[in-house]
Short mmCIF file of C-alpha atoms and ligand atoms in Angstrom, two decimals:
data_model
loop_
_atom_site.label_atom_id
_atom_site.label_comp_id
_atom_site.label_asym_id
_atom_site.label_seq_id
_atom_site.Cartn_x
_atom_site.Cartn_y
_atom_site.Cartn_z
CA MET V 5 0.04 0.05 -0.05
CA THR V 6 1.32 3.38 -0.81
CA GLY V 7 0.75 6.37 1.47
CA PRO V 8 -0.91 9.65 0.46
CA SER V 9 1.02 11.74 -2.14
CA PRO V 10 2.27 15.15 -1.14
CA ARG V 11 2.23 17.87 -3.82
CA ASP V 12 4.61 17.00 -6.70
CA ASP V 13 6.77 20.12 -6.12
CA ILE V 14 7.02 19.22 -2.38
CA ARG V 15 8.07 15.68 -3.15
CA ALA V 16 10.78 17.06 -5.43
CA MET V 17 12.26 19.26 -2.68
CA SER V 18 14.90 18.03 -0.29
CA GLY V 19 14.27 20.32 2.71
CA TYR V 20 16.92 22.28 4.57
CA HIS V 21 19.31 20.11 6.50
CA SER V 22 22.29 21.06 8.61
CA PRO V 23 23.69 17.86 10.09
CA GLN V 24 23.49 18.07 13.94
CA VAL V 25 26.39 15.81 14.98
CA GLU V 26 27.47 15.57 18.69
CA VAL V 27 30.95 17.07 18.77
CA ALA V 28 32.99 19.06 21.16
CA VAL V 29 33.34 22.12 18.91
CA ARG V 30 30.05 23.10 16.92
CA LEU V 31 30.66 25.81 14.48
CA ASN V 32 28.10 24.98 11.88
CA THR V 33 24.96 26.95 12.43
CA ASN V 34 25.98 30.58 13.20
CA GLU V 35 24.70 30.53 16.81
CA SER V 36 26.25 32.61 19.50
CA PRO V 37 28.98 30.67 21.39
CA PHE V 38 27.85 32.42 24.58
CA PRO V 39 24.82 31.30 26.64
CA PRO V 40 22.29 34.17 27.46
CA PRO V 41 22.91 36.22 30.64
CA THR V 42 22.52 34.10 33.90
CA ALA V 43 20.33 36.89 35.26
CA TRP V 44 17.80 36.32 32.55
CA VAL V 45 17.83 32.60 33.02
CA GLU V 46 17.01 33.12 36.62
CA GLU V 47 14.05 35.35 35.80
CA LEU V 48 12.36 32.66 33.73
CA ALA V 49 10.85 30.74 36.66
CA ALA V 50 9.02 33.96 37.72
CA VAL V 51 8.06 34.63 34.08
CA ALA V 52 6.55 31.05 33.93
CA GLY V 53 4.78 31.57 37.27
CA ARG V 54 3.09 34.79 36.08
CA THR V 55 1.92 33.22 32.80
CA ALA V 56 -1.95 32.62 32.50
CA TRP V 57 -1.44 29.21 31.06
CA ASN V 58 -5.18 28.46 30.70
CA ARG V 59 -5.69 31.58 28.53
CA TYR V 60 -4.75 32.20 24.94
CA PRO V 61 -1.87 34.71 24.64
CA ASP V 62 -2.16 38.33 23.65
CA ARG V 63 -2.67 37.79 19.94
CA GLU V 64 -1.27 41.20 19.08
CA ALA V 65 1.94 40.68 21.25
CA THR V 66 1.21 44.30 22.36
CA GLY V 67 3.86 44.60 25.06
CA LEU V 68 6.63 42.86 23.15
CA ARG V 69 6.00 44.83 19.98
CA ALA V 70 6.15 48.08 22.00
CA VAL V 71 9.52 47.25 23.54
CA ILE V 72 10.95 46.17 20.12
CA ALA V 73 9.59 49.29 18.50
CA SER V 74 11.14 51.62 21.01
CA ARG V 75 14.44 49.89 20.51
CA HIS V 76 14.37 50.88 16.80
CA GLY V 77 12.58 54.29 17.21
CA VAL V 78 9.48 53.13 15.28
CA GLU V 79 5.82 52.51 16.21
CA PRO V 80 4.47 49.20 17.51
CA GLY V 81 2.37 49.13 14.32
CA ASN V 82 5.72 48.85 12.45
CA ILE V 83 6.65 45.62 14.13
CA PHE V 84 5.63 42.02 13.29
CA VAL V 85 7.01 39.20 15.63
CA ALA V 86 6.99 35.49 14.92
CA ASN V 87 8.69 32.21 15.90
CA GLY V 88 12.20 32.94 14.49
CA SER V 89 12.92 35.09 11.45
CA ASN V 90 12.18 31.98 9.29
CA GLU V 91 8.61 32.25 10.29
CA VAL V 92 8.76 35.92 9.61
CA LEU V 93 9.90 35.20 6.14
CA GLN V 94 7.33 32.46 5.65
CA THR V 95 4.50 34.80 6.63
CA ILE V 96 5.92 37.47 4.20
CA MET V 97 5.95 34.77 1.46
CA LEU V 98 2.38 33.74 2.39
CA ALA V 99 1.12 37.30 2.23
CA TYR V 100 3.07 38.65 -0.79
CA GLY V 101 4.27 35.60 -2.70
CA GLY V 102 2.38 32.37 -3.41
CA ALA V 103 0.92 30.89 -6.54
CA GLY V 104 1.21 33.07 -9.78
CA ARG V 105 3.80 35.31 -8.15
CA THR V 106 7.62 35.53 -8.43
CA VAL V 107 10.25 35.83 -5.69
CA ALA V 108 13.81 36.96 -6.64
CA THR V 109 17.01 36.06 -4.79
CA PHE V 110 20.67 36.78 -5.55
CA GLU V 111 22.63 33.61 -5.41
CA PRO V 112 24.46 32.23 -3.55
CA THR V 113 22.35 33.28 -0.57
CA TYR V 114 20.37 31.92 2.29
CA GLN V 115 18.76 28.85 0.84
CA MET V 116 15.48 29.12 2.91
CA TYR V 117 14.28 32.06 0.68
CA ALA V 118 13.90 29.83 -2.39
CA GLN V 119 12.74 26.95 -0.22
CA ILE V 120 9.94 28.87 1.50
CA ALA V 121 9.02 30.66 -1.75
CA ARG V 122 8.52 27.34 -3.47
CA VAL V 123 6.57 25.78 -0.62
CA THR V 124 4.10 28.67 -0.83
CA GLY V 125 3.76 28.00 -4.57
CA ALA V 126 5.76 30.96 -5.93
CA THR V 127 8.17 30.92 -8.81
CA VAL V 128 11.82 31.65 -7.93
CA VAL V 129 14.04 33.65 -10.13
CA SER V 130 17.83 34.01 -9.32
CA GLY V 131 20.07 36.87 -10.01
CA GLU V 132 23.88 36.05 -9.96
CA ARG V 133 26.56 37.42 -7.74
CA ARG V 134 30.11 37.80 -9.11
CA ASP V 135 32.73 35.17 -8.42
CA ASP V 136 33.77 37.06 -5.31
CA HIS V 137 30.13 36.96 -4.14
CA THR V 138 29.66 40.73 -4.47
CA LEU V 139 26.53 41.96 -6.29
CA ASP V 140 26.31 44.42 -9.05
CA ALA V 141 23.56 47.06 -9.12
CA ARG V 142 23.03 46.40 -12.80
CA GLU V 143 22.30 42.77 -12.08
CA VAL V 144 19.79 43.95 -9.42
CA ARG V 145 18.05 46.14 -12.00
CA ARG V 146 18.14 43.40 -14.66
CA VAL V 147 16.36 40.89 -12.45
CA VAL V 148 13.69 43.26 -11.43
CA SER V 149 12.94 44.59 -14.93
CA GLU V 150 12.99 41.09 -16.55
CA HIS V 151 10.86 39.29 -13.95
CA SER V 152 8.87 41.96 -11.93
CA PRO V 153 9.14 39.95 -8.86
CA SER V 154 6.48 40.39 -6.06
CA ILE V 155 9.27 39.97 -3.45
CA THR V 156 13.00 40.67 -3.84
CA MET V 157 15.23 39.27 -1.15
CA LEU V 158 18.54 40.83 -0.09
CA CYS V 159 20.54 39.44 2.78
CA ASN V 160 22.87 41.87 4.51
CA PRO V 161 25.36 40.55 5.43
CA ASN V 162 24.79 37.66 3.07
CA ASN V 163 24.68 34.09 4.39
CA PRO V 164 26.64 31.93 3.57
CA THR V 165 29.21 34.29 2.02
CA GLY V 166 29.41 36.94 4.74
CA THR V 167 29.45 39.69 2.20
CA VAL V 168 28.30 43.15 3.26
CA GLU V 169 25.80 44.49 0.70
CA PRO V 170 26.77 47.92 -0.63
CA ARG V 171 24.02 50.42 0.32
CA ALA V 172 23.90 51.44 -3.43
CA ASN V 173 22.39 47.95 -4.29
CA LEU V 174 19.49 48.52 -1.98
CA GLU V 175 19.01 52.01 -3.35
CA ALA V 176 19.11 50.60 -6.96
CA LEU V 177 16.45 48.01 -6.00
CA LEU V 178 14.17 50.50 -4.35
CA GLY V 179 14.48 52.73 -7.36
CA ALA V 180 13.55 49.92 -9.69
CA THR V 181 10.54 48.42 -8.03
CA ASP V 182 7.44 49.34 -6.03
CA ALA V 183 6.89 45.67 -5.14
CA LEU V 184 8.07 44.26 -1.73
CA VAL V 185 11.78 44.47 -1.00
CA VAL V 186 13.01 42.38 2.04
CA VAL V 187 16.40 43.04 3.61
CA ASP V 188 17.24 40.04 6.01
CA GLU V 189 19.47 41.45 8.69
CA ALA V 190 19.90 38.24 10.72
CA TYR V 191 23.54 39.24 11.20
CA ALA V 192 23.26 43.09 11.20
CA GLU V 193 24.82 43.52 14.57
CA PHE V 194 28.17 42.28 13.32
CA SER V 195 28.06 44.60 10.30
CA GLU V 196 28.59 48.14 9.27
CA TRP V 197 25.13 49.44 8.29
CA SER V 198 21.47 48.69 8.61
CA ALA V 199 18.49 49.50 6.46
CA VAL V 200 16.20 50.00 9.42
CA PRO V 201 16.33 53.87 9.25
CA MET V 202 15.11 53.63 5.65
CA VAL V 203 11.87 51.65 6.42
CA ASN V 204 9.80 54.67 7.09
CA GLN V 205 10.85 56.38 3.85
CA HIS V 206 9.77 53.44 1.57
CA PRO V 207 6.22 51.86 1.71
CA ASN V 208 7.71 48.72 0.17
CA LEU V 209 10.74 48.13 2.38
CA VAL V 210 10.88 45.36 5.18
CA VAL V 211 13.81 44.54 7.39
CA THR V 212 13.89 41.29 9.28
CA ARG V 213 15.91 40.59 12.43
CA THR V 214 16.38 37.59 14.77
CA PHE V 215 17.12 36.99 18.52
CA SER V 216 18.97 33.74 17.46
CA LYS V 217 22.42 35.17 16.80
CA THR V 218 23.64 38.30 18.70
CA LEU V 219 21.01 37.84 21.51
CA SER V 220 22.02 34.19 22.16
CA LEU V 221 18.54 32.98 22.02
CA ALA V 222 18.38 30.53 19.10
CA ALA V 223 16.43 28.01 21.31
CA LEU V 224 13.73 30.56 22.11
CA ARG V 225 12.72 30.96 18.33
CA VAL V 226 11.99 34.72 18.03
CA GLY V 227 12.39 36.99 15.08
CA TYR V 228 10.66 40.07 13.84
CA ALA V 229 10.16 42.42 10.97
CA ILE V 230 10.42 46.24 10.93
CA ALA V 231 7.93 47.26 8.18
CA PRO V 232 5.34 49.85 7.13
CA ALA V 233 2.14 49.52 9.05
CA ALA V 234 0.16 48.35 6.04
CA VAL V 235 2.61 45.45 5.49
CA VAL V 236 2.42 44.53 9.28
CA GLU V 237 -1.40 44.42 8.85
CA ALA V 238 -1.14 42.09 5.80
CA LEU V 239 1.32 39.75 7.71
CA SER V 240 -1.12 39.65 10.56
CA VAL V 241 -3.82 38.34 8.30
CA ALA V 242 -1.54 35.58 6.88
CA VAL V 243 -0.14 34.30 10.20
CA LEU V 244 -2.00 31.77 12.39
CA PRO V 245 -3.99 33.23 15.26
CA TYR V 246 -2.01 33.08 18.61
CA HIS V 247 1.11 31.94 16.85
CA LEU V 248 3.31 33.59 19.63
CA ASP V 249 2.90 31.82 22.90
CA ALA V 250 2.50 33.84 26.17
CA PHE V 251 5.67 32.59 27.81
CA LYS V 252 7.85 33.43 24.81
CA GLN V 253 6.37 36.99 24.66
CA ALA V 254 7.23 37.58 28.32
CA ALA V 255 10.55 35.84 28.17
CA THR V 256 11.59 37.88 25.18
CA MET V 257 10.59 41.14 26.91
CA ALA V 258 12.69 40.03 29.85
CA ALA V 259 15.58 39.31 27.54
CA LEU V 260 15.45 42.83 26.10
CA GLY V 261 16.34 44.04 29.61
CA HIS V 262 19.73 42.46 29.11
CA VAL V 263 20.55 43.75 25.59
CA ALA V 264 23.57 45.83 26.73
CA GLU V 265 25.28 42.83 28.08
CA MET V 266 24.52 40.80 25.01
CA ASN V 267 25.69 43.60 22.79
CA GLU V 268 29.05 43.70 24.45
CA ARG V 269 29.79 40.35 23.03
CA VAL V 270 29.52 41.62 19.44
CA ALA V 271 32.90 43.31 19.76
CA VAL V 272 34.44 40.02 20.99
CA ILE V 273 32.89 38.07 18.02
CA CYS V 274 34.14 40.61 15.54
CA SER V 275 37.69 40.50 16.84
CA GLU V 276 37.64 36.68 16.84
CA ARG V 277 36.34 36.94 13.26
CA ARG V 278 39.42 38.84 12.26
CA ARG V 279 41.58 36.26 13.96
CA ILE V 280 39.94 33.41 11.97
CA GLU V 281 40.17 35.40 8.65
CA GLU V 282 43.84 35.96 9.32
CA GLY V 283 44.47 32.37 10.41
CA LEU V 284 42.77 31.07 7.30
CA GLY V 285 44.75 33.34 5.14
CA ALA V 286 47.99 32.22 6.84
CA LEU V 287 47.04 28.63 5.90
CA GLY V 288 46.99 29.73 2.27
CA LEU V 289 43.26 29.45 1.87
CA GLU V 290 40.94 31.74 -0.18
CA VAL V 291 38.92 33.66 2.42
CA PHE V 292 35.75 35.75 1.58
CA PRO V 293 35.64 39.01 3.69
CA SER V 294 32.89 38.72 6.31
CA GLY V 295 30.63 41.19 8.02
CA ALA V 296 28.95 38.47 10.00
CA ASN V 297 29.61 35.97 12.75
CA PHE V 298 30.89 33.29 10.36
CA VAL V 299 33.62 33.12 7.63
CA LEU V 300 33.36 31.26 4.24
CA PHE V 301 36.60 29.92 2.79
CA ARG V 302 37.64 27.69 -0.15
CA THR V 303 39.80 24.59 -0.03
CA ASP V 304 40.92 22.18 -2.74
CA ASP V 305 39.11 19.23 -1.26
CA ALA V 306 36.27 20.41 0.94
CA PRO V 307 34.72 17.02 1.84
CA ALA V 308 38.13 15.69 2.96
CA VAL V 309 38.71 18.72 5.02
CA TRP V 310 35.23 18.69 6.53
CA ASN V 311 35.60 14.94 7.46
CA GLY V 312 39.11 15.65 8.81
CA LEU V 313 37.84 18.42 11.06
CA LEU V 314 34.98 16.17 12.23
CA ALA V 315 37.54 13.60 13.26
CA GLU V 316 39.17 16.27 15.34
CA GLY V 317 35.89 17.00 16.99
CA VAL V 318 35.13 20.22 15.07
CA LEU V 319 31.87 20.60 13.05
CA VAL V 320 31.72 23.24 10.32
CA ARG V 321 29.22 23.65 7.47
CA ASP V 322 30.05 21.96 4.12
CA CYS V 323 28.80 24.27 1.45
CA SER V 324 30.80 22.65 -1.29
CA GLY V 325 27.81 20.80 -2.77
CA TRP V 326 25.76 24.01 -3.13
CA ASP V 327 25.57 25.71 -6.51
CA ARG V 328 28.30 28.30 -6.99
CA LEU V 329 30.21 27.37 -3.78
CA ALA V 330 32.50 24.62 -4.99
CA GLY V 331 35.18 23.90 -2.42
CA CYS V 332 33.66 26.13 0.21
CA LEU V 333 33.32 25.54 3.87
CA ARG V 334 31.76 27.98 6.43
CA VAL V 335 32.90 28.30 9.98
CA THR V 336 30.95 30.04 12.65
CA VAL V 337 32.91 32.36 14.94
CA GLY V 338 32.99 30.48 18.30
CA SER V 339 34.56 31.35 21.64
CA GLY V 340 38.28 32.17 21.63
CA GLU V 341 39.03 28.66 22.84
CA GLU V 342 36.90 27.06 20.12
CA ASN V 343 38.48 29.19 17.37
CA GLY V 344 41.87 28.21 18.56
CA ILE V 345 40.95 24.50 18.49
CA PHE V 346 39.42 24.94 15.01
CA LEU V 347 42.49 26.69 13.50
CA GLY V 348 44.90 24.20 15.10
CA ALA V 349 42.84 21.21 13.70
CA LEU V 350 42.55 22.80 10.27
CA GLY V 351 46.31 23.22 10.06
CA ARG V 352 46.78 19.47 10.89
CA VAL V 353 44.03 18.39 8.45
CA LEU V 354 45.32 20.49 5.58
CA ALA V 355 48.93 19.26 6.13
CA GLY V 356 47.49 15.67 5.83
CA VAL V 357 45.26 16.40 2.82
CA ARG V 358 47.98 18.30 0.94
CA GLY V 359 50.35 15.40 1.71
N1 PMP I 405 18.09 34.52 7.80
C1 PMP I 405 19.33 34.16 7.78
C2 PMP I 405 20.19 34.82 6.79
C3 PMP I 405 19.88 33.09 8.54
O1 PMP I 405 21.13 32.80 8.39
C4 PMP I 405 19.05 32.50 9.52
C5 PMP I 405 19.51 31.44 10.43
N2 PMP I 405 20.21 30.34 9.82
C6 PMP I 405 17.76 32.89 9.60
C7 PMP I 405 17.29 33.96 8.74
C8 PMP I 405 16.77 32.30 10.44
O2 PMP I 405 16.94 32.57 11.81
P1 PMP I 405 15.86 32.28 12.95
O3 PMP I 405 14.73 31.56 12.22
O4 PMP I 405 16.55 31.46 13.87
O5 PMP I 405 15.55 33.63 13.40
#
């Protein structure tokens, strides 16, 4: 007996997998190496105790949106919160993408854009980055004028390449289309500039952020969009009712009381990133300059290097099988100790691979 058939296009998709292997040094999913502040963890029992567990949560997440809004100098009506920025992106695609519509990405970029767009039934068109992964404003204009996408995705800094997007590319994009432009700023805190101050000048600009990276809360699953109020209203229609549980709303508000402490770690990560970039360069590898908490580099034999690192107890991301990323591995910036272990292990592995 065969089971029920999913949609043909869903069956053809492979999903998004990052192998979760138990190793001593996990540098594969761009998380923060630091746990959240102990004071916040200690507050959580009280937060749970205050939660009205028999009631549905505040559907509008009024308190949380107000706190996030004040952090960015916008109105609560400009904030949409969901379970991780992936759910924010999915909601955007449900409301503005879907069947009969087109979503544009500039490859290589975060694979979930194309994946979520296809799941919602949209057609995906890809613009191309140059070999060094930078993007040309002419290419941005070409994609928009040839395909008239309903949503165009920019990732700044770009995952998995680390590339900081020049502001001119966003300006070119906003000059070329009135349709939705999404700037995914999952790694903005590690970078040079943000599009957030531009949101209120453009009725079609949305910026997405996450608590998973700088704020050390990947396990909590919280992300948000800063967007024109009309866009937030459309997202609220597309998302499920009560999607954001009451404990999460309160725990996230409590976490925002510790932002200063979490932000202090950004400087540590950025200086460790420089150390990794220099270490990789000293090993004779091609390194792509990064504005994020990870570094992409190229080796002659990526699977052998990936396996060699794993044998040394270090897990990085093997991107070498992805289109346009032949030979590439991506390492997340870990703690100083972890980065030292990674660089030492990589030196030994390369010596073995190079013979
Ligand atoms: N955008 C980008 C560019 C990412 O790299 C990630 C995390 N891998 C996300 C969004 C999703 O993050 P989260 O759902 O944890 O907020």
